[in-house]
Coordinates of C-alpha atoms and ligand atoms in Angstrom, one line a residue:
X1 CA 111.2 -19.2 63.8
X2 CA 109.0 -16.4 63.0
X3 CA 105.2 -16.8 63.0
X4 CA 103.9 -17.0 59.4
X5 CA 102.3 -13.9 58.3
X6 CA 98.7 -14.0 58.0
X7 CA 97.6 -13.0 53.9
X8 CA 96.9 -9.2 54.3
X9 CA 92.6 -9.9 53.3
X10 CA 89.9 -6.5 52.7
X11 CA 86.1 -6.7 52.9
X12 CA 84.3 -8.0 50.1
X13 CA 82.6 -4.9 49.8
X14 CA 86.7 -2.8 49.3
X15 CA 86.5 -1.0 45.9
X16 CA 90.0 -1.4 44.2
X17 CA 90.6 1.3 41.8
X18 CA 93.0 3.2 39.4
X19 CA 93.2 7.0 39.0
X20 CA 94.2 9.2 36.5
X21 CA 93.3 13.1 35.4
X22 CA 92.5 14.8 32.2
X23 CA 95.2 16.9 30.7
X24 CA 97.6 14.0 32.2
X25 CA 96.6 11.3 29.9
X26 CA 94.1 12.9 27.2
X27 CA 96.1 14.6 24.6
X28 CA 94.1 15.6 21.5
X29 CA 93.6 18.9 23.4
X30 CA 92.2 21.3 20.2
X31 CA 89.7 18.1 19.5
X32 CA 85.9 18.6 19.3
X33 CA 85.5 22.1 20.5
X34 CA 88.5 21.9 23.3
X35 CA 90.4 25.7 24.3
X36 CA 93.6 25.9 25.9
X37 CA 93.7 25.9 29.9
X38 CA 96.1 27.0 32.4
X39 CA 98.2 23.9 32.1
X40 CA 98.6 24.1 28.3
X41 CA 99.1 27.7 28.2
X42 CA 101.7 27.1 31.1
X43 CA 103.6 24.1 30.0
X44 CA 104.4 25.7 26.4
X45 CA 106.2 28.8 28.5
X46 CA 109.8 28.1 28.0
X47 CA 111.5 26.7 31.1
X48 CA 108.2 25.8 33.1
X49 CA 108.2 22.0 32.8
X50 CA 111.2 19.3 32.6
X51 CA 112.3 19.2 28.8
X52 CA 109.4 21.3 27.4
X53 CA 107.1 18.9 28.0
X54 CA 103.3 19.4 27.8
X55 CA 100.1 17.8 27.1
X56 CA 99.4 18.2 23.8
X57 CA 99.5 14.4 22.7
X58 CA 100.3 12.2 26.3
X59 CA 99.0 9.1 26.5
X60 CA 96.2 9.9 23.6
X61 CA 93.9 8.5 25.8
X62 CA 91.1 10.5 24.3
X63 CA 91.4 8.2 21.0
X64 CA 92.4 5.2 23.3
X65 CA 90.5 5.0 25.8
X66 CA 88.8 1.5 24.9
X67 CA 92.3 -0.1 25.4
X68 CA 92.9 1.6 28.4
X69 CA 89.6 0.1 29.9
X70 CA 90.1 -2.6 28.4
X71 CA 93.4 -2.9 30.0
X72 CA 91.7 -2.4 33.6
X73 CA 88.6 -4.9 32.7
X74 CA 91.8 -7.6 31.7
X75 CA 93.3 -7.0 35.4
X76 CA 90.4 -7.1 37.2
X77 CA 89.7 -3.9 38.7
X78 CA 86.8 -2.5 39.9
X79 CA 86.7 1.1 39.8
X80 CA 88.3 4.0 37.7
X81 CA 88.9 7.7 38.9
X82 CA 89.6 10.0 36.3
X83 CA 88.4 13.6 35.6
X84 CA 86.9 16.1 32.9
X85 CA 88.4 18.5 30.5
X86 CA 86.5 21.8 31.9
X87 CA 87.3 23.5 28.4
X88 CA 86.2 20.2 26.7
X89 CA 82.7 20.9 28.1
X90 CA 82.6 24.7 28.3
X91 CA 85.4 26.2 26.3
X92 CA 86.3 29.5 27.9
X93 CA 84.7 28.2 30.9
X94 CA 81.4 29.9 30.9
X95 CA 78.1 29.3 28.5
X96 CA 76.5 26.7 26.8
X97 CA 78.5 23.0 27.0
X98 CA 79.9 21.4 23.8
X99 CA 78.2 18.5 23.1
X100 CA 80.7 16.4 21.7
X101 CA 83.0 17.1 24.2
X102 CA 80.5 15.5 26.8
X103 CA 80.1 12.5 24.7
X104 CA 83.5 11.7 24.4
X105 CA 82.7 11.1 28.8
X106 CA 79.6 9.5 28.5
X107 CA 81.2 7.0 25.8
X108 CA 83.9 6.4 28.4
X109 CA 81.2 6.3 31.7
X110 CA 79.2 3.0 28.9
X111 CA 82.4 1.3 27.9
X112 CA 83.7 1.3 31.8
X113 CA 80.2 0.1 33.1
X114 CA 79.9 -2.1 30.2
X115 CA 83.0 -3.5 32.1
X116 CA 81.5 -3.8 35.2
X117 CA 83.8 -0.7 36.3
X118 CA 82.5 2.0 38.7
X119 CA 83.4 5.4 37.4
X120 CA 84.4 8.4 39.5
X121 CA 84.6 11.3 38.1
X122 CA 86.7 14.5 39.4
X123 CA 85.1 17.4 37.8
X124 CA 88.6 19.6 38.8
X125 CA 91.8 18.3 38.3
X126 CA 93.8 21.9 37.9
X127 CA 92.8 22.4 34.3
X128 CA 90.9 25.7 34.3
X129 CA 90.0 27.2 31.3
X130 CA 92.4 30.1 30.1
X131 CA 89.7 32.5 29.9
X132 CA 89.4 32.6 33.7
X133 CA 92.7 32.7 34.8
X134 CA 92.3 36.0 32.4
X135 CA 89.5 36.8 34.3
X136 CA 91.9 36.8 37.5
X137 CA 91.9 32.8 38.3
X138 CA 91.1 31.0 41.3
X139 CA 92.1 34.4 43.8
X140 CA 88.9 35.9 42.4
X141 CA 85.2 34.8 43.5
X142 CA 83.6 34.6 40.4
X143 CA 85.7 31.8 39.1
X144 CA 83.7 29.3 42.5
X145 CA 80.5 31.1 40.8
X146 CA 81.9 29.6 37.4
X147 CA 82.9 26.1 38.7
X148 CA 78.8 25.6 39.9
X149 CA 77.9 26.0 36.5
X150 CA 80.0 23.7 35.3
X151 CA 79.5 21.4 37.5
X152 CA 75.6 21.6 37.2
X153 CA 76.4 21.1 33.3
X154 CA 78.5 17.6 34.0
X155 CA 76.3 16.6 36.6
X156 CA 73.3 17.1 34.2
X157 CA 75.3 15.2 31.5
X158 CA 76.2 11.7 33.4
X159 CA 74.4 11.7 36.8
X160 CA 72.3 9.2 35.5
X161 CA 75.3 6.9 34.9
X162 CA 77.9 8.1 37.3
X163 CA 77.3 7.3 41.1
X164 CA 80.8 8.7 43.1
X165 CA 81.5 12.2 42.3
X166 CA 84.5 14.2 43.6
X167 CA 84.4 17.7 43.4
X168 CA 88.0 18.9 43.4
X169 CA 91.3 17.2 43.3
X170 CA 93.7 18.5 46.1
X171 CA 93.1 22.6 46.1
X172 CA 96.4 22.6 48.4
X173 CA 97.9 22.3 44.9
X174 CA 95.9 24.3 43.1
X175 CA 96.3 27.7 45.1
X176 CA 99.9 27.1 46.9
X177 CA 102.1 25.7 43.4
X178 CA 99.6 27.4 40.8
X179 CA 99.6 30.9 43.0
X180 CA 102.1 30.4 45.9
X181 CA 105.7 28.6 44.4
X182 CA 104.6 28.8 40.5
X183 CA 106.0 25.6 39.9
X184 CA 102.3 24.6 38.5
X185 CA 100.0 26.4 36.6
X186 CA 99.6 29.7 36.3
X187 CA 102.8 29.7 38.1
X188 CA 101.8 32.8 39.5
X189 CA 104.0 33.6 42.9
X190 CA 102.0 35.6 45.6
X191 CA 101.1 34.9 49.0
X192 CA 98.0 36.7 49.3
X193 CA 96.4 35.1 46.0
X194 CA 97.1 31.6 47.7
X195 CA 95.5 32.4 50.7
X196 CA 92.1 33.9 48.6
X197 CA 92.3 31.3 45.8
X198 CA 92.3 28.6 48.7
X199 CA 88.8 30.4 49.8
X200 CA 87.4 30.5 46.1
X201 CA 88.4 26.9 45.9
X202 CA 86.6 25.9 49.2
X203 CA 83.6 27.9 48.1
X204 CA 83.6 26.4 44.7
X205 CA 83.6 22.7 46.2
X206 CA 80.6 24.2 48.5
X207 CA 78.7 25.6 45.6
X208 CA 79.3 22.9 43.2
X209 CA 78.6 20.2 45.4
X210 CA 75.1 21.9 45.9
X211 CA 74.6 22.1 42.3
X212 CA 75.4 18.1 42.0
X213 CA 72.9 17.4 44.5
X214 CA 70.2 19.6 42.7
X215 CA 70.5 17.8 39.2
X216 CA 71.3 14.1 40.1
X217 CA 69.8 11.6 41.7
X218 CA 69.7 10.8 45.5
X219 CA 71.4 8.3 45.4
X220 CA 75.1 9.7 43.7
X221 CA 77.5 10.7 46.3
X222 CA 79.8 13.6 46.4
X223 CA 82.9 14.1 48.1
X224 CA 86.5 15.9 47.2
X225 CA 90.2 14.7 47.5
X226 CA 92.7 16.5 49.8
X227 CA 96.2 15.8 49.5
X228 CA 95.9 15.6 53.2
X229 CA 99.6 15.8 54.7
X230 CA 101.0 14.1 57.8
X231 CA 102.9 17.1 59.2
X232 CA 105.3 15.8 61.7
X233 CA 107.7 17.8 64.0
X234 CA 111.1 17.1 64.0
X235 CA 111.4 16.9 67.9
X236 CA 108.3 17.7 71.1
X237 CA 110.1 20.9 71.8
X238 CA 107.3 23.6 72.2
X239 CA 109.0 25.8 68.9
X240 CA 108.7 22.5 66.8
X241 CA 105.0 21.9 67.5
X242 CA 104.2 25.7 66.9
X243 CA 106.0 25.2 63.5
X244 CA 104.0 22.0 62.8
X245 CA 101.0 23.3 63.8
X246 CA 101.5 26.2 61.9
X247 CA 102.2 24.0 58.2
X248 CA 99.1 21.5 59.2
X249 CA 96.8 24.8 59.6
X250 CA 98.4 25.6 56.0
X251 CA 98.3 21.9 54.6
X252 CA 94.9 20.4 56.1
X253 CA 93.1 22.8 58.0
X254 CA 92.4 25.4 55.7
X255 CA 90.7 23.0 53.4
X256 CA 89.0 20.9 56.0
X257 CA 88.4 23.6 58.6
X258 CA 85.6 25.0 56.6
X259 CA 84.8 21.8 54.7
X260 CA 84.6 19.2 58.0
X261 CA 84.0 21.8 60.4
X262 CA 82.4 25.5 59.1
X263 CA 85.0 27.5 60.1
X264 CA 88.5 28.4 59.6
X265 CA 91.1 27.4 62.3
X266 CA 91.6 30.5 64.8
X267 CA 95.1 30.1 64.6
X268 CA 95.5 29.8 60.7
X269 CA 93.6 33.5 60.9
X270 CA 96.4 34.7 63.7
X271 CA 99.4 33.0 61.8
X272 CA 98.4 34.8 58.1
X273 CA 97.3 38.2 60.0
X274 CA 100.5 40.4 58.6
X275 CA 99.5 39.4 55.1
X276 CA 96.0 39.2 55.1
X277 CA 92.5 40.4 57.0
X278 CA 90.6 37.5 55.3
X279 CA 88.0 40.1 53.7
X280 CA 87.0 37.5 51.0
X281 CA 85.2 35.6 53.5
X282 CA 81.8 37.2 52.8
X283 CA 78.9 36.5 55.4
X284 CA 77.3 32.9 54.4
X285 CA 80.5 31.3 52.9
X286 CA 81.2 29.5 55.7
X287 CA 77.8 27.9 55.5
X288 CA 77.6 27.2 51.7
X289 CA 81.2 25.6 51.9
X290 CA 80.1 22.8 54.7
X291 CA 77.9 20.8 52.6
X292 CA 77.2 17.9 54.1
X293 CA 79.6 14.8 52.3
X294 CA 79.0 11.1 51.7
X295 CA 82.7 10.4 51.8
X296 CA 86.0 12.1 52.0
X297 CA 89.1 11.1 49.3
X298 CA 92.5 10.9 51.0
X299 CA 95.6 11.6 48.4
X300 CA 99.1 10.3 50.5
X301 CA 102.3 10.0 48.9
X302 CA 104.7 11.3 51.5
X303 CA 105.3 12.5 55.1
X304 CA 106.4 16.6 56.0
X305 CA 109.0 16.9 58.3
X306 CA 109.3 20.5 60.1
X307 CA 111.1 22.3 62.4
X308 CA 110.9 25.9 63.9
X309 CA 114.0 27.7 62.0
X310 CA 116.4 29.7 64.2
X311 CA 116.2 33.6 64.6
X312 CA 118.4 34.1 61.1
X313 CA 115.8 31.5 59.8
X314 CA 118.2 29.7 57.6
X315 CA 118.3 26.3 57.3
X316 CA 116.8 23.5 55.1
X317 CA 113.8 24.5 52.7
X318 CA 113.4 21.6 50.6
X319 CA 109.6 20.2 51.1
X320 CA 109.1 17.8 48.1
X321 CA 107.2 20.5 45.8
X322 CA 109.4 21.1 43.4
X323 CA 112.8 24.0 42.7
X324 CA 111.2 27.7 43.1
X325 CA 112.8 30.3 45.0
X326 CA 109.6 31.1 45.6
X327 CA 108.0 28.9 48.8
X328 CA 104.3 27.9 48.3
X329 CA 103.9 28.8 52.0
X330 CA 102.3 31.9 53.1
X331 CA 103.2 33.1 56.6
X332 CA 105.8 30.5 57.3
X333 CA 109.4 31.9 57.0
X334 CA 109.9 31.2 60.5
X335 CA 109.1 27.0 59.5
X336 CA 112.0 24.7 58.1
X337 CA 111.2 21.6 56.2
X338 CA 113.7 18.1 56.6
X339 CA 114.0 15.7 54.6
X340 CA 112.6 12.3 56.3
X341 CA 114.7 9.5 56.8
X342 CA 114.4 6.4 55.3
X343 CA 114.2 5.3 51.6
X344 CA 113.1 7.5 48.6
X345 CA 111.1 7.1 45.7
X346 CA 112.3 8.5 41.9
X347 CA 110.1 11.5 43.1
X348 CA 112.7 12.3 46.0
X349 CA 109.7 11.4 48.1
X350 CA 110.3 9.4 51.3
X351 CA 108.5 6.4 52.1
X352 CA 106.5 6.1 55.2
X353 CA 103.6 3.6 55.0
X354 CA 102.3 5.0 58.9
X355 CA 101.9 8.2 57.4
X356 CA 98.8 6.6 55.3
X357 CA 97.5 5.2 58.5
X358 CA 98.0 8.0 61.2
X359 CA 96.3 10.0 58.3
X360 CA 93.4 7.4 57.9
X361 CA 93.0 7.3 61.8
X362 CA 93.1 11.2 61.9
X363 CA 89.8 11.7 59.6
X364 CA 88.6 8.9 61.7
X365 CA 88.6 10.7 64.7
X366 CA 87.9 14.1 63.7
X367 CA 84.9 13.5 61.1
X368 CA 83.8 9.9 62.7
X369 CA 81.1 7.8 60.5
X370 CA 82.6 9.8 57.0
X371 CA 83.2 6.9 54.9
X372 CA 86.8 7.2 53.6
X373 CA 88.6 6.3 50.1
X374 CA 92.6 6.4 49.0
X375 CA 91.4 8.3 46.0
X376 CA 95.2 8.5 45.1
X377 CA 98.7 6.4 46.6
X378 CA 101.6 5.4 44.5
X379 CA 105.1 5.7 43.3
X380 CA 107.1 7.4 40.1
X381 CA 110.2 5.0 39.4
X382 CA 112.9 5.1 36.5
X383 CA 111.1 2.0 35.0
X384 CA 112.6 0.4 31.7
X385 CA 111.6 -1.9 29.2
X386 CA 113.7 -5.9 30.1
X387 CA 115.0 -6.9 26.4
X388 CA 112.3 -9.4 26.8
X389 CA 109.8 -6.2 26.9
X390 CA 108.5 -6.8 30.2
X391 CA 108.6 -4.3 32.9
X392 CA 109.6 -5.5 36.4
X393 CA 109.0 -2.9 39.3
X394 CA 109.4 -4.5 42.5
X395 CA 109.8 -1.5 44.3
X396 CA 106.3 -0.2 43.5
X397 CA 105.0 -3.7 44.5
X398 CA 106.9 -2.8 47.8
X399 CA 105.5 0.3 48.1
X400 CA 101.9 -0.5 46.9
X401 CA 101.9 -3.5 49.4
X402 CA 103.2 -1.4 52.4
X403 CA 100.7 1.0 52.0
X404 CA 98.0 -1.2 51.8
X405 CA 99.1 -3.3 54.7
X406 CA 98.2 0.2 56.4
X407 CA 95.1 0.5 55.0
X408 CA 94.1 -2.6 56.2
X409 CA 95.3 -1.7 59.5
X410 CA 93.4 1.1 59.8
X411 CA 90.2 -0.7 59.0
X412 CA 91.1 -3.1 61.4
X413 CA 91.2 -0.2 64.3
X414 CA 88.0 0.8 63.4
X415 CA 88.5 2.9 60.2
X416 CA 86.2 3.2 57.3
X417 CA 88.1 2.9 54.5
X418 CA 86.2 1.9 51.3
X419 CA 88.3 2.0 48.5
X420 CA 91.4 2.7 47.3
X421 CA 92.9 4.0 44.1
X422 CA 96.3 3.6 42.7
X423 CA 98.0 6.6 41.4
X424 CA 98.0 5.6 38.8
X425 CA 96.7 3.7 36.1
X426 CA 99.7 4.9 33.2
X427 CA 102.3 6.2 33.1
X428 CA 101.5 10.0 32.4
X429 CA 102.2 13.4 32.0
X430 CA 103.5 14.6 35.9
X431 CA 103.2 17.9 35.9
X432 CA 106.1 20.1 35.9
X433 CA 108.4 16.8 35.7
X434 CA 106.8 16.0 32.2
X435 CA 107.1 12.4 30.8
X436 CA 110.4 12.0 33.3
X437 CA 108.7 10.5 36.0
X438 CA 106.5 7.6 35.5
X439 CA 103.7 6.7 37.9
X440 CA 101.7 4.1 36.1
X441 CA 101.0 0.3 36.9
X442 CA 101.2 0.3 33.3
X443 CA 104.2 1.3 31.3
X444 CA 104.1 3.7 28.2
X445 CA 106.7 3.7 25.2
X446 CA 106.3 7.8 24.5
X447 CA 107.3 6.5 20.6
X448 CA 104.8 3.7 19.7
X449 CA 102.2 4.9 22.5
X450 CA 102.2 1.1 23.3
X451 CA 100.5 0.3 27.1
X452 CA 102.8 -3.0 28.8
X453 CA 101.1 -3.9 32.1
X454 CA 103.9 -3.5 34.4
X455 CA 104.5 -6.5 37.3
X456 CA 103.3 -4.0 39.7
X457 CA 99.7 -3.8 37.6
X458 CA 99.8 -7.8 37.7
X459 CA 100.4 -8.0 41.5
X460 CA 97.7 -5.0 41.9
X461 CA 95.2 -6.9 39.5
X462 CA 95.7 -9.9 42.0
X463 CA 94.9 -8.4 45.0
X464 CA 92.0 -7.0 43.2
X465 CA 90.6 -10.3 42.6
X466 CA 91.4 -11.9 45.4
X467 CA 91.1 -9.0 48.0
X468 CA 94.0 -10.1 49.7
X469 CA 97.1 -9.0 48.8
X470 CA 99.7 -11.3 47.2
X471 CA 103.1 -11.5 48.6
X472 CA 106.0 -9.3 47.6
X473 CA 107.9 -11.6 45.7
X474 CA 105.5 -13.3 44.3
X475 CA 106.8 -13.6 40.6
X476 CA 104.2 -12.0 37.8
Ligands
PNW501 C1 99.1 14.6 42.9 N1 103.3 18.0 46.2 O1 100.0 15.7 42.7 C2 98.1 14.7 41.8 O2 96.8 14.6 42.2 C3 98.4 13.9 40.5 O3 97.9 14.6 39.4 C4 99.9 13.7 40.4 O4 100.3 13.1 39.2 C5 100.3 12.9 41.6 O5 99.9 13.4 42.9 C6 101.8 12.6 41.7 O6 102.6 13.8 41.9 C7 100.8 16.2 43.6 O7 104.3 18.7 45.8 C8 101.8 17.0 43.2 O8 103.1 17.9 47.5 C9 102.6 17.6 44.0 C10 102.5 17.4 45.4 C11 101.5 16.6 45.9 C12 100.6 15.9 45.0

């Protein structure tokens, strides 16, 4: 007989969180003062987003976001992440703020802590105001300059209220599918604007997290999420580590180089040296972007899988980020990308739980005593509606519980993981896949609007409460 499993049980102290982002869930995007971004202006181009879809309504969480706490408060959870319409608070993205736009936060920041619910607010979640994509976008410096105001204006606003700030949410994303593959937006498709967009972003987290710090209180922490990849080679021969090496320089350690560490990796400069002599790196950069953190935000999903391609470098190109002939890798013809074994979510996405913890244990190791939090983990599934109305999604609960059974691993060896936030709280607008996919713990009926907690929200909300995880199959 097999030993009875001990119940999976977190620290008291474990935050347990939901996440969300702004032009995924807002809607009412020409309300109180708001101008178009990047992602309205690109999800109304023909052909960029599954079905047309775009923003323009979503989950109309910007009139209904007393339900939606509500709904969190009824489950039990004790921290939200969600982020702010830039061209809410400064339309065109530079100037004085718009005061009702900032209201419409600091009425969400009161409701959530009159619910006893920690807010965490992303100031960047890939929204940038049209005007400075205009202006050039991320690939040009003034647009880091730009972020610092804003994010003085925010921090002004709610640093009284807010304590956990996150600067930016996953700048791989940001400059390799806005300016690399196009699939997000601006969908532009050149290798050299990734490569200095991923500089602006790094110095924009650098000079915005200095401007936090010089308007808010002490005791507010800032940190940013990185959709930090586990980049494993398809075998140990010598080509296949080069090749792995080469995608984690391009994934992680152009982001956390500088961030972590001050510098960028020797080897990411040598790899990119045919397209690029890194000019944009202007004397002081380097020193402005490693502002000290008080934590770091890990977003996992999914595994890479590489290989060194053969001297005709054909082979398999698939990598999870979406149909572009275009890849959002600079520099890495010579890299082919394999699709992991093992079961997949609606996303195509395979699941690997140890990629969460040898990710975890990784941060551990190379930035040791920087607190850590799952700022984003989840799963898109073709949920549906029982006759009965209520939505059963026992593969999320699989995949929520595996995860977290590596969390709590992790902390078990040592890690310190704080928190952890599902990804995510609705079901939303995903990107380029529009309504199609559906991430949420709770289900949305794109007709009515109507929120039905999923059984995957139940389950969460009980581990939650209990901090200890309930079992699979435990019927909600
Ligand atoms: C993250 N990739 O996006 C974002 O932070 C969320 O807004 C999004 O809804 C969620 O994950 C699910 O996709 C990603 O291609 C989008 O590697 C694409 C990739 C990774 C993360």
């Amino acid at each position: 007989m097999p030993e009875p499993m001990s119940p999976v049980s977190f620290p008291s102290t474990f935050l347990w969180g939901a996440a969300t982002s702004a032009y995924q869930i807002e809607g009412a995007v020409r309300e109180d003062g708001r101008t178009p971004s990047i992602w309205d202006t690109f999800a109304h181009t023909p052909g960029k987003t599954a079905g047309g879809d775009h923003g323009d309504v979503a989950v109309d969480h910007y009139h209904r976001y007393r339900d939606d706490v509500a709904l969190m408060s009824g489950l039990g959870l004790g921290a939200y992440r969600f982020s702010i319409s830039w061209s809410r608070v400064q339309p065109t993205g530079r100037g004085p703020a718009v005061q009702r736009g900032l209201d419409f936060y600091r009425r969400l920041v009161d409701e959530l802590l009159a619910k006893d619910i920690k807010p965490a607010v992303t100031l960047y979640h890939w929204d940038l105001p049209q005007e400075l994509e205009d202006a050039g976008g991320w690939p040009e410096r003034d647009t880091a300059y730009r972020f610092a105001e804003y994010a003085q204006i925010v921090g002004e606003a709610l640093g009284d209220r807010v304590e956990q700030w996150i600067t930016l949410n996953e700048p791989w994303c940001s400059a390799f599918l806005g300016y690399g593959s196009g699939v997000h937006a601006p969908g532009r498709t050149e290798p050299v604007a990734t490569l200095r967009a991923s500089h602006h972003l790094n110095l924009a987290h650098g000079l915005g997290a200095k401007a936090l710090r010089s308007v808010m209180p002490a005791r507010n922490t800032v940190a940013l999420s990185l959709n930090s990849s586990t980049v494993r080679p398809l075998t140990q021969d010598a080509a296949d580590l080069a090749a792995a090496r080469k995608i984690d320089d391009l994934a992680n350690g152009i982001f956390h180089g500088p961030i972590l560490h001050g510098a960028y990796p020797e080897s990411l400069f040598t790899a990119t040296r045919q397209l690029t002599d890194w000019s944009y790196v202007q004397d002081g950069d380097l020193a402005t972007i490693n502002q000290p953190l008080d934590a770091l935000g890990l977003n996992y999903y999914t595994p890479a899988l590489v290989s060194a391609a053969g001297p005709d470098h054909s082979g398999p190109r698939a990598d999870g980020h979406g149909a572009s002939e275009h890849s959002p890798w600079p520099a890495a013809d010579d890299v082919l990308f394999h699709q992991p074994p093992g079961d997949r979510t609606a996303m195509g996405w395979s699941i690997d739980p140890t990629g969460l913890y040898d990710l975890i244990m990784r941060y551990e190791r190379e930035v040791p005593g920087l607190p850590l939090y799952i700022t984003e983990n989840g799963a898109a599934y073709d949920d549906k509606p029982d006759p009965d109305g209520r939505v059963h999604d026992p593969e999320r609960i699989a995949y929520l519980h595996g995860h977290l059974a590596e969390v709590r691993r992790a902390i078990a060896d040592g890690a310190d993981v704080r928190g952890y936030f599902l990804w995510s709280l609705l079901d939303n607008f995903e990107w380029a896949y529009g309504y199609e996919k559906r991430f949420g713990a709770v289900y949305v009926d794109y007709t009515t609007l109507e929120r039905t907690s999923k059984s995957s929200a139940h389950w969460y909300g009980k581990a939650a409460r209990t901090g200890t995880l309930p079992e699979v199959d435990e019927v909600f």
